[in-house]
């Protein structure tokens, strides 16, 4: 590959803060809000025109249950619960007694609520602003370089949080990166107008899908709260792509839109002739389930989650099962804390059920929820830097459970609290007592 030297350039410092958060999904916003509530001056950088990440730009509109496995104890609270309350009050939420899709929300309303949270907490937000480089020396970050309409500028802060999902700051800091043996494939979500119920989607997909280049694939859909006749469709995957690579990402975005059109064509030709099927919204950012991970002090492990291991300094509680979308055979395997393992392939073509607890010879009560300790977020090399989001240090199984938003939201809150505590006590991330993070999270409304 040919190379050129980029000329050195003096860059203006366009913002200074206590805490700078890169990436404005709920993970990043919740980190920013928690830090602001602890008295920090916060800057939040987001490359798109809106906050919310996969939940808004990706159209993924489901949050899972906040309850333990018995539905007796609320194990997730904090900002997730606060946002649910506001969504509900605005008629932008459908609540179901269903562990795998408890809250269906309206992504447009979520976008507006996140804007309001930013205003209410006096956070300086920069939209259409792209993180592009980091300035660090001797284990400390001094600034990040961002780009927007004004050109390149530096943002200085005492502490930095990488909530970009892909861990771009981690990458630029040279933190050890790894990919799972089992990277979960992406899906391009879209909103569809028209009632599918009367059209035997599974049947027509099986019989005529190939005519439109649609393979037999497992997928799901969800009503968009507050909108009648509109569903969010996530019926397909894009296989054989590595979306941490620019060329693959471009190919995947285009393939996702091709799939959406193919499904619409299938319905228009073979679906209910009375229905006016149409695509009403395409995701403005492909739904990435997984790209790369970065090492920290401790890796979250599947076995610890499944057996409900407990910690001194928990920052997250959850019940979402280990949910792994297969690479290429249109299947999905889900392992629940109660022992059930269910694998499904295609549009209802085949299901297998087994029990992982019996296979492991486990007896006694199963865990009612799992925990994650603070150490999972603590990197070893940079004293004023933390990463939270799907770049999480987790083995394939643990990642399959932790990757959903009710969990990543909690990681964001923990990152914001940790950043604020490091600033307040003038200490490094590595010396911060995780128990203080847990305690501060609880005082701020979390159920950890
Ligand atoms: C198809 C699909 C279905 C899913 N279904 C569910 C579900 O039903 N329920 C659920 O809870 N979870 C679901 N998930 C998982 C979940 O949505 C994601 O794992 C989660 O949203 C990832 O959150 P994140 O904050 O790490 O990343 P993201 O949501 O990707 O947020 C990263 C943010 O950082 C910004 N950013 C990135 N790079 C830069 C940069 N250089 N400069 C500035 N900003 C930047 C992005 O624009 C984005 O706003 C699903 C995921 C997919 C893909």
XYZ file of C-alpha atoms and ligand atoms in Angstrom:
501
model
C 0.000 0.000 0.000
C 1.283 3.493 -0.869
C 1.549 6.002 1.968
C 1.775 9.789 2.316
C 2.752 11.965 5.287
C -0.045 14.129 6.685
C 1.396 17.590 7.390
C 1.437 18.736 11.018
C -1.134 21.416 11.815
C -1.985 23.644 14.751
C -5.526 22.910 15.932
C -7.801 25.170 18.011
C -9.152 23.884 21.296
C -12.892 24.203 20.682
C -14.123 22.874 24.028
C -12.849 22.104 27.511
C -14.659 19.969 30.051
C -14.274 17.677 33.025
C -15.650 14.701 31.084
C -15.757 14.195 27.320
C -18.001 11.399 25.995
C -17.480 10.138 22.435
C -20.594 8.544 20.915
C -24.174 9.473 21.761
C -26.212 6.257 21.929
C -28.084 5.712 25.200
C -24.785 4.297 26.517
C -23.029 7.623 25.868
C -25.957 9.846 26.861
C -26.458 7.963 30.114
C -22.733 8.253 30.862
C -22.913 11.993 30.194
C -26.029 12.503 32.330
C -24.616 10.552 35.285
C -21.404 12.560 35.186
C -23.368 15.837 34.927
C -25.544 14.862 37.893
C -22.349 14.501 39.900
C -21.431 18.092 39.092
C -19.175 17.546 36.060
C -18.982 19.849 33.028
C -19.621 17.412 30.169
C -19.115 17.513 26.401
C -20.789 14.863 24.232
C -19.642 14.205 20.655
C -21.911 12.400 18.155
C -21.229 11.874 14.444
C -24.893 11.599 13.367
C -27.657 14.214 13.507
C -29.285 12.591 16.543
C -28.682 10.783 19.795
C -29.672 7.172 20.467
C -27.379 5.086 18.221
C -28.873 1.713 17.299
C -32.086 2.550 19.217
C -32.911 5.530 17.009
C -30.713 5.694 13.885
C -30.790 1.866 13.726
C -34.567 1.710 14.446
C -34.124 -1.111 17.021
C -37.055 -0.328 19.315
C -37.143 -2.996 22.026
C -35.889 -2.849 25.598
C -36.091 -6.031 27.603
C -37.474 -6.656 31.059
C -36.188 -4.818 34.145
C -37.302 -7.684 36.418
C -35.512 -10.800 37.717
C -36.354 -14.261 36.355
C -39.266 -14.675 38.805
C -40.672 -11.222 38.075
C -40.398 -10.522 41.818
C -37.535 -8.037 42.034
C -36.756 -5.023 39.857
C -33.074 -5.503 39.048
C -32.620 -2.677 36.516
C -33.568 0.909 37.372
C -31.597 4.150 36.912
C -31.879 6.121 33.685
C -33.415 3.232 31.722
C -36.359 3.298 34.097
C -36.556 7.104 34.002
C -36.700 7.112 30.197
C -39.320 4.330 30.164
C -41.501 6.447 32.459
C -41.299 9.434 30.098
C -41.911 7.300 26.979
C -44.957 5.805 28.678
C -46.349 9.188 29.706
C -46.104 10.309 26.051
C -47.910 7.269 24.627
C -44.651 6.206 22.977
C -44.361 2.820 24.709
C -46.132 -0.524 24.558
C -45.553 -2.689 27.627
C -45.900 -6.445 27.293
C -45.570 -9.212 29.815
C -42.972 -10.882 27.619
C -39.386 -11.432 28.741
C -37.955 -11.117 25.255
C -39.712 -7.899 24.262
C -41.128 -6.088 27.252
C -40.948 -2.494 26.042
C -41.628 -1.512 22.422
C -40.899 2.181 22.049
C -41.133 4.840 19.412
C -37.557 5.738 18.291
C -38.553 9.245 17.164
C -39.884 10.039 20.651
C -36.757 8.527 22.234
C -34.626 10.840 20.076
C -36.507 13.879 21.397
C -36.347 12.687 25.021
C -32.565 12.266 24.772
C -32.276 15.852 23.454
C -34.293 17.021 26.444
C -32.053 15.139 28.878
C -29.003 16.841 27.382
C -30.579 20.300 27.731
C -31.839 19.641 31.240
C -28.360 18.614 32.431
C -26.475 21.461 30.768
C -24.378 19.059 28.678
C -22.583 20.588 25.708
C -23.607 18.478 22.723
C -21.877 18.494 19.340
C -23.850 16.708 16.634
C -22.520 16.043 13.130
C -19.133 15.889 14.831
C -16.801 12.982 14.179
C -14.170 11.774 16.611
C -11.038 11.245 14.519
C -7.915 11.064 16.702
C -6.603 11.097 20.239
C -3.709 12.945 21.832
C -2.205 10.922 24.689
C 1.110 10.677 26.477
C 2.435 8.700 29.442
C -0.804 6.830 30.096
C -2.948 9.980 30.058
C -5.257 11.438 27.428
C -4.941 15.153 26.873
C -7.409 15.776 24.043
C -9.417 14.235 21.251
C -9.493 15.639 17.740
C -12.935 15.989 16.206
C -14.156 17.100 12.791
C -17.299 18.953 11.826
C -18.534 21.843 9.710
C -15.942 24.103 11.354
C -13.090 21.776 10.383
C -10.776 20.016 12.839
C -10.762 20.985 16.499
C -9.491 19.647 19.805
C -11.615 18.852 22.841
C -9.722 18.846 26.114
C -11.010 17.094 29.237
C -9.871 15.599 32.504
C -11.506 12.271 31.649
C -12.671 10.618 28.405
C -15.323 7.972 27.756
C -15.367 5.937 24.534
C -19.001 5.047 23.802
C -18.594 4.712 20.033
C -19.650 1.050 20.019
C -16.705 0.127 17.799
C -14.187 1.482 20.314
C -12.460 3.949 17.983
C -10.592 5.661 20.830
C -9.473 2.267 22.198
C -8.196 1.417 18.720
C -6.243 4.670 18.390
C -4.761 4.220 21.862
C -3.430 0.826 20.776
C -5.370 -1.102 23.424
C -5.244 -4.838 22.689
C -8.080 -5.691 20.329
C -9.662 -9.062 19.585
C -12.544 -10.402 17.528
C -14.784 -13.215 18.629
C -14.573 -16.566 16.822
C -18.228 -16.032 16.371
C -18.937 -12.416 15.297
C -22.694 -11.915 15.291
C -23.969 -10.750 11.866
C -25.571 -7.319 11.286
C -29.145 -6.558 10.233
C -30.492 -3.523 8.382
C -33.773 -2.676 10.077
C -36.586 -0.833 8.351
C -40.150 0.224 9.039
C -42.884 -1.331 6.959
C -46.412 -0.164 6.399
C -49.053 -2.876 5.915
C -50.426 -5.774 7.872
C -48.287 -8.891 7.486
C -50.516 -11.069 9.681
C -52.947 -11.882 6.853
C -50.236 -12.820 4.351
C -48.553 -16.023 5.718
C -45.110 -14.445 5.503
C -43.340 -17.682 6.486
C -45.122 -19.634 3.728
C -44.562 -17.149 0.917
C -40.957 -16.552 2.022
C -40.261 -20.276 1.863
C -41.969 -20.749 -1.493
C -41.013 -17.552 -3.322
C -38.157 -15.934 -1.338
C -35.470 -17.193 -3.742
C -37.161 -15.327 -6.612
C -36.143 -12.095 -4.821
C -32.779 -13.256 -3.521
C -34.111 -13.890 0.008
C -32.642 -16.877 1.823
C -34.420 -18.727 4.630
C -33.300 -16.759 7.676
C -34.468 -16.309 11.266
C -35.665 -12.815 12.127
C -38.083 -10.779 14.128
C -40.270 -7.707 14.020
C -41.897 -5.273 16.454
C -44.773 -2.799 16.384
C -43.637 0.806 16.606
C -45.429 2.226 19.640
C -47.911 4.966 18.821
C -47.995 4.230 15.066
C -50.765 2.093 13.620
C -50.002 -0.291 10.778
C -46.198 0.172 11.020
C -43.789 -2.565 12.092
C -40.043 -2.478 12.510
C -38.671 -5.405 10.472
C -35.474 -7.262 11.314
C -36.195 -10.389 9.266
C -32.739 -10.962 7.801
C -29.007 -10.906 8.421
C -26.060 -9.915 6.284
C -23.518 -12.705 6.396
C -19.805 -12.859 5.591
C -19.005 -9.239 6.446
C -16.562 -7.733 8.955
C -18.174 -4.375 9.714
C -15.074 -2.984 11.414
C -13.761 -2.708 7.835
C -14.908 0.241 5.726
C -15.428 -1.667 2.496
C -17.461 -4.435 4.145
C -19.544 -1.856 5.982
C -20.443 -0.107 2.722
C -21.328 -3.429 1.088
C -23.428 -4.421 4.105
C -25.377 -1.132 4.162
C -26.274 -1.585 0.487
C -27.123 -5.264 0.888
C -29.426 -4.369 3.791
C -31.381 -1.935 1.638
C -31.524 -4.492 -1.181
C -32.988 -7.016 1.267
C -35.614 -4.509 2.437
C -36.711 -3.875 -1.150
C -36.708 -7.613 -1.893
C -39.001 -8.281 1.048
C -41.329 -5.498 -0.078
C -41.395 -6.979 -3.607
C -42.206 -10.407 -2.149
C -45.137 -8.957 -0.213
C -46.363 -6.845 -3.117
C -46.455 -9.897 -5.387
C -47.543 -12.670 -3.001
C -48.862 -10.925 0.155
C -52.359 -9.729 0.968
C -53.570 -7.829 -2.149
C -55.700 -5.556 0.061
C -52.634 -4.188 1.864
C -50.706 -1.112 0.740
C -47.199 -2.346 1.628
C -44.480 0.318 1.674
C -41.150 1.049 3.312
C -41.719 4.065 5.557
C -38.232 4.343 7.076
C -34.808 2.852 6.392
C -32.275 2.734 9.205
C -29.822 5.599 8.827
C -27.145 3.407 10.361
C -26.804 -0.338 9.834
C -27.590 -2.445 12.927
C -24.195 -3.784 13.981
C -24.515 -6.613 16.481
C -20.789 -7.026 16.976
C -17.475 -5.822 15.643
C -14.372 -5.804 17.860
C -13.596 -6.040 21.585
C -10.875 -4.497 23.753
C -9.056 -6.020 26.706
C -9.606 -4.734 30.212
C -8.635 -6.044 33.647
C -11.323 -8.722 33.536
C -13.282 -10.459 30.800
C -16.996 -11.178 31.352
C -17.501 -14.941 31.041
C -20.537 -16.931 29.966
C -20.216 -19.416 32.813
C -20.162 -16.641 35.451
C -23.328 -15.128 34.003
C -25.167 -18.417 33.696
C -24.342 -19.472 37.238
C -25.108 -16.021 38.687
C -21.670 -15.290 40.159
C -21.768 -12.376 42.657
C -19.228 -9.541 43.096
C -18.230 -6.872 45.648
C -18.519 -4.062 43.120
C -21.377 -4.813 40.710
C -22.221 -2.240 38.059
C -24.852 -4.206 36.148
C -27.612 -6.699 36.814
C -29.420 -8.540 34.026
C -31.466 -11.493 32.898
C -31.320 -11.142 29.118
C -30.354 -14.613 27.874
C -27.264 -15.576 25.928
C -28.516 -14.841 22.438
C -26.258 -15.780 19.549
C -27.253 -15.244 15.937
C -25.376 -17.853 13.901
C -22.834 -16.888 11.253
C -24.408 -18.249 8.145
C -27.127 -20.868 8.608
C -30.023 -18.528 9.474
C -30.184 -19.828 13.046
C -30.240 -18.358 16.536
C -29.409 -20.039 19.852
C -30.752 -18.678 23.125
C -29.700 -19.897 26.575
C -31.829 -18.779 29.525
C -30.708 -18.671 33.147
C -33.293 -21.345 34.029
C -31.483 -23.932 31.877
C -33.527 -23.788 28.664
C -31.501 -23.757 25.434
C -33.512 -23.115 22.278
C -32.166 -23.071 18.726
C -34.345 -21.945 15.840
C -33.555 -21.907 12.154
C -35.177 -20.012 9.308
C -38.712 -18.702 9.289
C -40.045 -21.342 11.704
C -38.556 -24.231 9.739
C -36.867 -26.064 12.664
C -36.501 -25.717 16.457
C -34.396 -27.718 18.941
C -34.804 -27.459 22.712
C -32.398 -28.810 25.344
C -31.262 -28.013 28.894
C -27.706 -26.732 29.483
C -28.041 -27.024 33.294
C -28.847 -30.727 33.074
C -25.978 -31.242 30.616
C -23.613 -29.561 33.117
C -24.988 -31.628 36.005
C -26.145 -28.490 37.857
C -28.773 -28.990 40.524
C -30.458 -26.590 42.948
C -32.004 -23.253 42.142
C -30.960 -21.452 38.985
C -29.771 -17.811 39.149
C -32.479 -15.143 39.178
C -30.149 -12.615 37.521
C -26.474 -12.131 36.687
C -24.037 -9.372 37.624
C -21.003 -7.703 36.060
C -18.276 -6.201 38.267
C -16.557 -2.838 37.746
C -13.286 -4.578 36.776
C -14.791 -5.474 33.376
C -14.615 -1.758 32.471
C -11.152 -1.028 33.874
C -8.402 -0.870 31.278
C -4.826 -1.179 32.490
C -2.997 1.499 30.498
C -4.783 4.864 30.588
C -5.627 6.516 33.879
C -8.284 8.949 32.622
C -10.067 6.795 30.059
C -12.871 4.213 30.098
C -14.836 2.456 27.345
C -18.466 1.323 27.560
C -20.646 -0.287 24.903
C -20.536 -3.200 22.544
C -16.713 -3.159 22.382
C -17.020 -4.728 25.844
C -14.469 -7.301 27.030
C -16.577 -10.474 27.038
C -16.344 -14.017 25.719
C -18.777 -14.944 22.950
C -21.459 -16.264 25.308
C -21.318 -13.422 27.834
C -21.338 -10.937 24.978
C -24.479 -12.611 23.584
C -26.278 -11.640 26.802
C -24.663 -8.314 27.673
C -24.972 -6.695 24.234
C -28.607 -5.565 24.643
C -29.510 -2.018 25.568
C -30.901 -2.497 29.083
C -27.420 -3.867 29.895
C -25.264 -1.430 27.917
C -27.280 1.481 29.353
C -26.081 0.372 32.797
C -22.474 0.195 31.591
C -22.831 3.761 30.322
C -24.103 4.916 33.708
C -21.222 3.164 35.455
C -18.682 4.771 33.090
C -20.141 8.238 33.771
C -20.040 7.690 37.529
C -16.480 6.321 37.402
C -15.346 9.320 35.324
C -16.926 11.770 37.775
C -15.402 10.024 40.805
C -11.929 10.008 39.228
C -12.252 13.764 38.595
C -13.644 14.482 42.056
C -10.960 12.516 43.937
C -8.213 13.285 41.433
C -7.444 9.599 41.114
C -6.763 7.179 38.270
C -9.335 4.727 36.957
C -7.094 1.874 38.085
C -6.979 3.134 41.708
C -10.689 3.886 41.933
C -12.480 1.607 44.374
C -15.207 -0.218 42.422
C -17.343 -0.415 45.559
C -17.575 3.376 45.550
C -18.803 3.222 41.934
C -21.531 0.716 42.919
C -22.534 2.770 45.935
C -22.704 6.001 43.900
C -24.758 4.239 41.228
C -27.218 3.057 43.892
C -27.457 6.548 45.436
C -28.260 7.874 41.938
C -31.147 5.432 41.463
C -29.552 2.275 40.032
C -30.555 -1.144 41.355
C -27.066 -2.702 41.172
C -30.470 -5.658 14.351
C -30.215 -5.545 15.806
C -31.222 -5.888 16.669
C -31.024 -5.743 18.028
N -32.064 -6.004 18.852
C -31.987 -5.560 20.116
C -33.155 -5.497 20.915
O -34.235 -5.910 20.522
N -33.016 -4.973 22.158
C -31.826 -4.541 22.637
O -31.766 -4.066 23.766
N -30.706 -4.624 21.912
C -30.770 -5.085 20.656
N -29.658 -5.088 19.875
C -28.347 -4.748 20.467
C -28.185 -3.283 20.756
O -29.056 -2.489 20.006
C -26.760 -2.814 20.521
O -25.849 -3.757 20.956
C -26.524 -1.544 21.286
O -27.468 -0.568 20.933
C -25.129 -1.036 21.049
O -24.992 0.122 21.809
P -23.676 0.962 21.782
O -23.965 2.153 22.620
O -22.506 0.152 22.159
O -23.451 1.329 20.265
P -24.289 2.180 19.240
O -25.748 2.135 19.519
O -23.809 1.726 17.921
O -23.816 3.664 19.527
C -22.593 4.180 19.162
C -22.774 5.674 18.942
O -21.505 6.256 18.720
C -21.559 7.074 17.572
N -20.236 7.090 16.979
C -19.562 6.040 16.436
N -18.374 6.429 15.968
C -18.282 7.751 16.224
C -17.293 8.714 15.946
N -16.146 8.423 15.321
N -17.508 9.988 16.333
C -18.661 10.345 16.955
N -19.651 9.457 17.219
C -19.462 8.187 16.855
C -22.596 6.404 16.698
O -23.119 7.269 15.712
C -23.630 5.973 17.735
O -24.541 6.993 18.029
C -29.788 -5.277 18.520
C -28.759 -4.954 17.650
C -28.976 -5.081 16.302
C -27.888 -4.706 15.400
